[in-house]
Coordinates of C-alpha atoms (C1' of nucleotides) in Angstrom, one line a residue:
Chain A
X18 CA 135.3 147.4 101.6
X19 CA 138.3 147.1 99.2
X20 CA 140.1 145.9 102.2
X21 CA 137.9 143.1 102.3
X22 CA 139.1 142.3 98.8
X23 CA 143.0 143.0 99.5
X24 CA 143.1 140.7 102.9
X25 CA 141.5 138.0 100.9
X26 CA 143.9 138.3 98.1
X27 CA 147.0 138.1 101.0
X28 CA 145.4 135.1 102.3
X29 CA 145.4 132.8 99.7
X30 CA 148.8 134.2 97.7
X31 CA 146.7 135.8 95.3
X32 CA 148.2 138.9 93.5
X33 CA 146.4 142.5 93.1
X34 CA 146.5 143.1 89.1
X35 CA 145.4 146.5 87.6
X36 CA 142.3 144.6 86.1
X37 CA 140.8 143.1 89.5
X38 CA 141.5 146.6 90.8
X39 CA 139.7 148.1 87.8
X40 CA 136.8 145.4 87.9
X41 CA 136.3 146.2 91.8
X42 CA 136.4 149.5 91.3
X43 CA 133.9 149.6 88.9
X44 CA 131.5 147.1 90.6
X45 CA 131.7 148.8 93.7
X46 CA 130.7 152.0 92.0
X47 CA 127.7 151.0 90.9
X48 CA 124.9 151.2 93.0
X49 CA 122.5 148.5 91.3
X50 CA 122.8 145.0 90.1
X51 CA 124.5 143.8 87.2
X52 CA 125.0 140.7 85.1
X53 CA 129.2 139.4 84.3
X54 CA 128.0 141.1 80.8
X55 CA 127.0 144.2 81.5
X56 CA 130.0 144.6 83.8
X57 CA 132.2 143.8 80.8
X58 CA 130.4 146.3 78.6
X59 CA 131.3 149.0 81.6
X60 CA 134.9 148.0 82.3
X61 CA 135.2 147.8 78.3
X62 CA 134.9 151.7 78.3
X63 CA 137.7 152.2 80.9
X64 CA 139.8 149.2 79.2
X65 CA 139.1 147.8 76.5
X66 CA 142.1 145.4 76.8
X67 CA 140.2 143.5 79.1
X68 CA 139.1 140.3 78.3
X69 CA 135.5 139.0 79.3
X70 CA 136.7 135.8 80.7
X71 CA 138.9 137.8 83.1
X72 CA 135.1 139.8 83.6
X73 CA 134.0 136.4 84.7
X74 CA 136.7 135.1 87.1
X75 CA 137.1 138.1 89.1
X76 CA 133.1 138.7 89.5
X77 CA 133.7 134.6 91.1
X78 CA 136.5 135.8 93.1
X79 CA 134.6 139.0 94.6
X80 CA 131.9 136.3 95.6
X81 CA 134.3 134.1 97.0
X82 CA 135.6 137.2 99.4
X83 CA 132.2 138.1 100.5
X84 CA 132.4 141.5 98.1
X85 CA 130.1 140.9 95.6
X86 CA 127.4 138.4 96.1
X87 CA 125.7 136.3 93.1
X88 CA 121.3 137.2 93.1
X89 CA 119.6 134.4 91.1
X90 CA 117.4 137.6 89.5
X91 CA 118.1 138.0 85.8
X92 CA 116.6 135.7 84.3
X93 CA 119.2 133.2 82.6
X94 CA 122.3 135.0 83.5
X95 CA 123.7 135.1 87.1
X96 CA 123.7 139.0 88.3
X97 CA 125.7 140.3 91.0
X98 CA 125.5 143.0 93.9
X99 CA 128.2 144.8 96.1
X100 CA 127.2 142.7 99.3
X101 CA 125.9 145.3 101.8
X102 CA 124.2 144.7 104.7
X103 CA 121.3 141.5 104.0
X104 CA 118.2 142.1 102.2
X105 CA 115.6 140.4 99.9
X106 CA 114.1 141.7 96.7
X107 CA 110.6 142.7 95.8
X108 CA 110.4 142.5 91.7
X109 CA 108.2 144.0 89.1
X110 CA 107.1 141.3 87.1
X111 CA 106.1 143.7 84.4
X112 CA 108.7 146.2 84.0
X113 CA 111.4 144.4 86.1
X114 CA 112.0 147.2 88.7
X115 CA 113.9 145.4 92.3
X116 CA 113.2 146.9 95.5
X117 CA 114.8 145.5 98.2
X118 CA 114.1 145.4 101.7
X119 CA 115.0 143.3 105.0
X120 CA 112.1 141.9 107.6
X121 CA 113.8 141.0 110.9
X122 CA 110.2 139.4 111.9
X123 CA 110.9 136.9 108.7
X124 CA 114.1 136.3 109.8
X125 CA 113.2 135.0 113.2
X126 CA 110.3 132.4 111.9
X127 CA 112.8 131.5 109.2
X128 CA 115.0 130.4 111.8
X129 CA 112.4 128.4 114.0
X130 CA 111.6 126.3 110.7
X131 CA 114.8 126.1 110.2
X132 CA 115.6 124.3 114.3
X133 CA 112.5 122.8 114.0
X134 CA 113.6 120.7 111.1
X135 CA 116.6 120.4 112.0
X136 CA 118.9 122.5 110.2
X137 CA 121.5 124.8 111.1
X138 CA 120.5 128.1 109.0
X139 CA 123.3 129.9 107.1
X140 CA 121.8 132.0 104.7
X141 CA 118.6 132.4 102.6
X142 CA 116.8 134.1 99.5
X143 CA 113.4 135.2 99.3
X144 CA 111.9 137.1 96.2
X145 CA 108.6 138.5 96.1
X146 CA 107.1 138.8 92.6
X147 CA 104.2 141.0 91.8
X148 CA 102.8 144.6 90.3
X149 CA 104.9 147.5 90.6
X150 CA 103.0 150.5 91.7
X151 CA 103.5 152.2 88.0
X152 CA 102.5 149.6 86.4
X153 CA 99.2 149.0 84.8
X154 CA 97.1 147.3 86.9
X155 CA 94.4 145.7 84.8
X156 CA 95.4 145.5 80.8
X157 CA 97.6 141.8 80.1
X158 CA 101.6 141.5 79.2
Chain B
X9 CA 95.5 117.5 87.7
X10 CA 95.7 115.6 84.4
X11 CA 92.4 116.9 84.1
X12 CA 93.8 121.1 84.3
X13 CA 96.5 120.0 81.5
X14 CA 94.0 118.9 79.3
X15 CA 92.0 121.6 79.5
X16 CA 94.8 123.9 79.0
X17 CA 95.6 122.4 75.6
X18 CA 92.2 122.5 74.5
X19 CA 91.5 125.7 75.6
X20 CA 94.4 126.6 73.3
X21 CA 93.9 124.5 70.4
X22 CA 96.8 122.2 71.4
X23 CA 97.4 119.1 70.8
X24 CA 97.5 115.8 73.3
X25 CA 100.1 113.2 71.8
X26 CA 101.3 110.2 73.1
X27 CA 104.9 112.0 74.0
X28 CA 103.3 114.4 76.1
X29 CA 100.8 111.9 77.4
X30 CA 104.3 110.1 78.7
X31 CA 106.0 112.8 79.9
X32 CA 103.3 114.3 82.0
X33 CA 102.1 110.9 83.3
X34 CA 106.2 110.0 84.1
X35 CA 106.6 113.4 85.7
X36 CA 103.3 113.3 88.0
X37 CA 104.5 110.0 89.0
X38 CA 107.7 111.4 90.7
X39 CA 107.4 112.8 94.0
X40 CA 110.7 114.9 93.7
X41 CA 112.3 118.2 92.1
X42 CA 113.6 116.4 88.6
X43 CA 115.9 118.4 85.8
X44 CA 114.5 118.1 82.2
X45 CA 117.5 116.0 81.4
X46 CA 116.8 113.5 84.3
X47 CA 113.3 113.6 83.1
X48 CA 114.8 112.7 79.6
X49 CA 116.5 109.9 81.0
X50 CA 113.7 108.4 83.0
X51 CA 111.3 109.1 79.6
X52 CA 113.9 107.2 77.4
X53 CA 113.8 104.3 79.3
X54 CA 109.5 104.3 78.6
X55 CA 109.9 105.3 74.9
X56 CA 113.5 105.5 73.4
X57 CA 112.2 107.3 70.4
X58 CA 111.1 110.5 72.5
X59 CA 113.6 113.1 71.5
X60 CA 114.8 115.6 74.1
X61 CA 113.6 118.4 72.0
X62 CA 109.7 117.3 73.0
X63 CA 110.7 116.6 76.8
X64 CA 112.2 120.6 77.2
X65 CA 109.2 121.9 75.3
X66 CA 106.6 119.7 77.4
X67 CA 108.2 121.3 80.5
X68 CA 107.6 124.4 79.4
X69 CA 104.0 123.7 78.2
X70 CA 103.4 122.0 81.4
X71 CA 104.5 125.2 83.3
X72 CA 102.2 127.3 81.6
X73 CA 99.3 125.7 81.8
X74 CA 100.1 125.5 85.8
X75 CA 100.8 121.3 86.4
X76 CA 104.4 122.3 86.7
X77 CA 106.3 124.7 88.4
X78 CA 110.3 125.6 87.7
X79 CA 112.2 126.3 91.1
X80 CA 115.5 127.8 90.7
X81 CA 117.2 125.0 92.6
X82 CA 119.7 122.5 90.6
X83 CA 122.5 124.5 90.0
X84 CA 123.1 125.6 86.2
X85 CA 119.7 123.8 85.1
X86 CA 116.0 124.7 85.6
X87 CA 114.2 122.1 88.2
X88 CA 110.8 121.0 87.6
X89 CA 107.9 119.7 90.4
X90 CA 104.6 119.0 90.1
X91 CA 102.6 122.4 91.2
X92 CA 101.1 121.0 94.4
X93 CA 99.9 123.6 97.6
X94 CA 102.4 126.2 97.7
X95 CA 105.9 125.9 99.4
X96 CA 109.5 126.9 100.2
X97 CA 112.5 125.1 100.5
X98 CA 115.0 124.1 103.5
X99 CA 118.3 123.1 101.5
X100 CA 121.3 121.8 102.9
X101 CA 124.2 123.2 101.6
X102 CA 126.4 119.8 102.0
X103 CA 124.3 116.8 100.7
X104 CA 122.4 118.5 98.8
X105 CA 118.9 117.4 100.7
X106 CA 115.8 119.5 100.1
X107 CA 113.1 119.8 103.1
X108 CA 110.1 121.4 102.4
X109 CA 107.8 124.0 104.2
X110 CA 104.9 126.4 104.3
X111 CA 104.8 129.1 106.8
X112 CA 101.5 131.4 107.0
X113 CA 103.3 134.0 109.3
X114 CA 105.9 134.4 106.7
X115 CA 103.4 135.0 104.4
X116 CA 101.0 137.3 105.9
X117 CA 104.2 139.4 106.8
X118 CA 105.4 139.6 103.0
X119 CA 102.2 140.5 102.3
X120 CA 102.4 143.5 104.1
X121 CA 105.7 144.3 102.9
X122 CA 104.7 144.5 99.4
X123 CA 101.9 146.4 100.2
X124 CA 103.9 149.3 102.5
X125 CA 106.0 149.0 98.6
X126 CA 102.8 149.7 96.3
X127 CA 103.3 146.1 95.1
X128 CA 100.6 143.6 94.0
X129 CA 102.2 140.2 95.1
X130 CA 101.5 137.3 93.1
X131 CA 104.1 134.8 93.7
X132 CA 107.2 134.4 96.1
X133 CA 110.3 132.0 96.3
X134 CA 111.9 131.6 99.0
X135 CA 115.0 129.4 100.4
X136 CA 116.5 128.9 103.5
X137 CA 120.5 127.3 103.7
X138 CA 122.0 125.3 105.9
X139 CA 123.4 122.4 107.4
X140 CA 120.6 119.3 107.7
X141 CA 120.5 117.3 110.8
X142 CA 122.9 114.2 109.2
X143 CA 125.8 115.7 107.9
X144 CA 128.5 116.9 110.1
X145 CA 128.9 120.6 111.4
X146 CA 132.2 120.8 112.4
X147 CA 134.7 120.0 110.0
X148 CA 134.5 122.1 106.5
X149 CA 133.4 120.8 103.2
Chain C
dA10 C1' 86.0 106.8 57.9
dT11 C1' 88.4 110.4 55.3
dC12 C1' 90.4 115.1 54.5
dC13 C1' 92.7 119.1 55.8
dT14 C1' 95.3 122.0 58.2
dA15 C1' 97.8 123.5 61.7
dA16 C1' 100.3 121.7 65.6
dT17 C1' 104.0 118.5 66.8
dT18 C1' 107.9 115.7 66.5
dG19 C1' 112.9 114.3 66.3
dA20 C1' 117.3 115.4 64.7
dT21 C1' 120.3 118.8 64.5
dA22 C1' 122.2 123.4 64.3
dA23 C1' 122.3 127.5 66.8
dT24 C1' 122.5 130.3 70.8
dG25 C1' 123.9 132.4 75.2
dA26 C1' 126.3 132.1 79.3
dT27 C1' 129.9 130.3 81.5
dT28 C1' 134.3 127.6 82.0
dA29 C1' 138.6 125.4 80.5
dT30 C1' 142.9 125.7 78.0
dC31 C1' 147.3 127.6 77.1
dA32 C1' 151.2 130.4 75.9
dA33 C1' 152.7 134.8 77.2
dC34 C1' 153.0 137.9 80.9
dC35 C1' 153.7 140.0 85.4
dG36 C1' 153.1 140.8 90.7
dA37 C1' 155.1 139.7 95.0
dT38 C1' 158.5 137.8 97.7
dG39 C1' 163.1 136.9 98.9
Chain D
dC13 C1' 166.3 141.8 90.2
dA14 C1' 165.5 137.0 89.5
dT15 C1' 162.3 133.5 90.2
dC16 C1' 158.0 131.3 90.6
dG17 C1' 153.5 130.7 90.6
dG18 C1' 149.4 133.3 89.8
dT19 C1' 147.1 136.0 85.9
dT20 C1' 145.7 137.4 81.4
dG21 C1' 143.4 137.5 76.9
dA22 C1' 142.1 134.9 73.0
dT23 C1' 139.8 131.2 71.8
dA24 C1' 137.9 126.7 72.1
dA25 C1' 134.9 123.9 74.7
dT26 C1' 130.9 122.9 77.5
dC27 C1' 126.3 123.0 79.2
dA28 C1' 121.5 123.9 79.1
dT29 C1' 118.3 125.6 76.3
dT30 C1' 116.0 127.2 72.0
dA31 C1' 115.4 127.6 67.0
dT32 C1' 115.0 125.4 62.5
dC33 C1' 112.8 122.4 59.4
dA34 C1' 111.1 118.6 56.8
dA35 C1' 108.2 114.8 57.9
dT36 C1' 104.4 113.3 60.7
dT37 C1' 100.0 113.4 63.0
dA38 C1' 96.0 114.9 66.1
dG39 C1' 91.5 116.7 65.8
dG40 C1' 87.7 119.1 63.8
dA41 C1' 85.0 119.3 59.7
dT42 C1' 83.0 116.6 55.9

DNA sequence: ATCCTAATTGATAATGATTATCAACCGATG
DNA sequence: CATCGGTTGATAATCATTATCAATTAGGAT
């Protein structure tokens, strides 16, 4: 996965520093999503020499490698993910829980809208938004 | 459809001005995905005196009573269209174009996935990127 | 029609997330 | 090990959005 990283590095004359190393090394670690911030907050504890803006352009250069890639979920701030195999997200509107999962069958009709308007399909989101099972059912916010 | 806004304020003890009057007549006039800046521009040109202020809180208030609906498309800002049937979006990642779409398979099938989850689903988003049948496929960017 | 009160407005300041700037620094290549 | 271009951290700047607040006004009651 870090070779991913490294080769992308090599092929635009980019250079390995301690903090990319760090920063990927900590994202990779964790096994949930997380906004540029919260990131920061982690690598903070590790290295608090690290600025956030450095936070920031390394999360953009994981994206740009295929590492990390960006989920539109949390609200106004752009959250990332180590960028495993596909999947969409099922989230808790109430207590903001994610569960992911992948549905070949979608996949295929998304891909005959897509032909059948024309399109040449490259990637896609979908988000389902609903009730948790823990949460309460009946009572309002 | 005017008709659900108005009862929405009432029902709340809100008021109908004239700005909101505008702003709601301008946006149901547009048959496209508009940002509240654009909005702001294309309300300016109706009543210069409308502050931007009154056009970001209409939004809102127009989303919450169900006339409006944000999709997460446009980039860094929030994207505003007028809360017709229910659809997803084909977006092509070059020009920019937006296709819209419904799909009833799709949606019976996320159905059941948030059911095998213990989810109640009440809303989805979903979009599907690609190149659209004008702009070039070969060459890059 | 007039009052009253709470909602609304516009201007502006404030916020939060992200990006640009820039001098000092440093990794990789030869 | 010198050079050069990429990188860093601090900070300012930007962008979209929200909060503040005095002045205004819609809408129900009188």
């Amino acid at each position: 996965m870090q070779h991913v990283f490294l080769t992308h590095l090599k092929e635009r004359r980019l250079k390995l520093t301690p903090q990319r190393r760090l920063i990927l090394d900590v994202f990779l670690g964790l096994r949930r999503h997380v906004s540029a911030e919260e990131l920061y907050a982690l690598i903070q504890k590790k290295d608090p020499s690290i600025g956030q803006a450095t936070v920031f352009r390394s999360m953009k250069l994981l994206v740009e490698a295929g590492v990390a890639q960006s989920s539109g979920l949390g609200g106004r701030s752009i959250c990332y993910e180590p960028n495993r195999k596909h999947h969409d997200h099922l989230i808790c509107t109430r207590c903001g829980a994610i569960r992911e999962f992948r549905s070949e069958s979608i996949e295929r009709e998304q891909e005959k809208i897509a032909i059948a308007h024309g399109f040449a399909l490259s990637a896609h989101r979908m988000e389902l938004f609903g009730l948790c099972n823990v949460c309460p059912k009946g009572s309002r916010s």
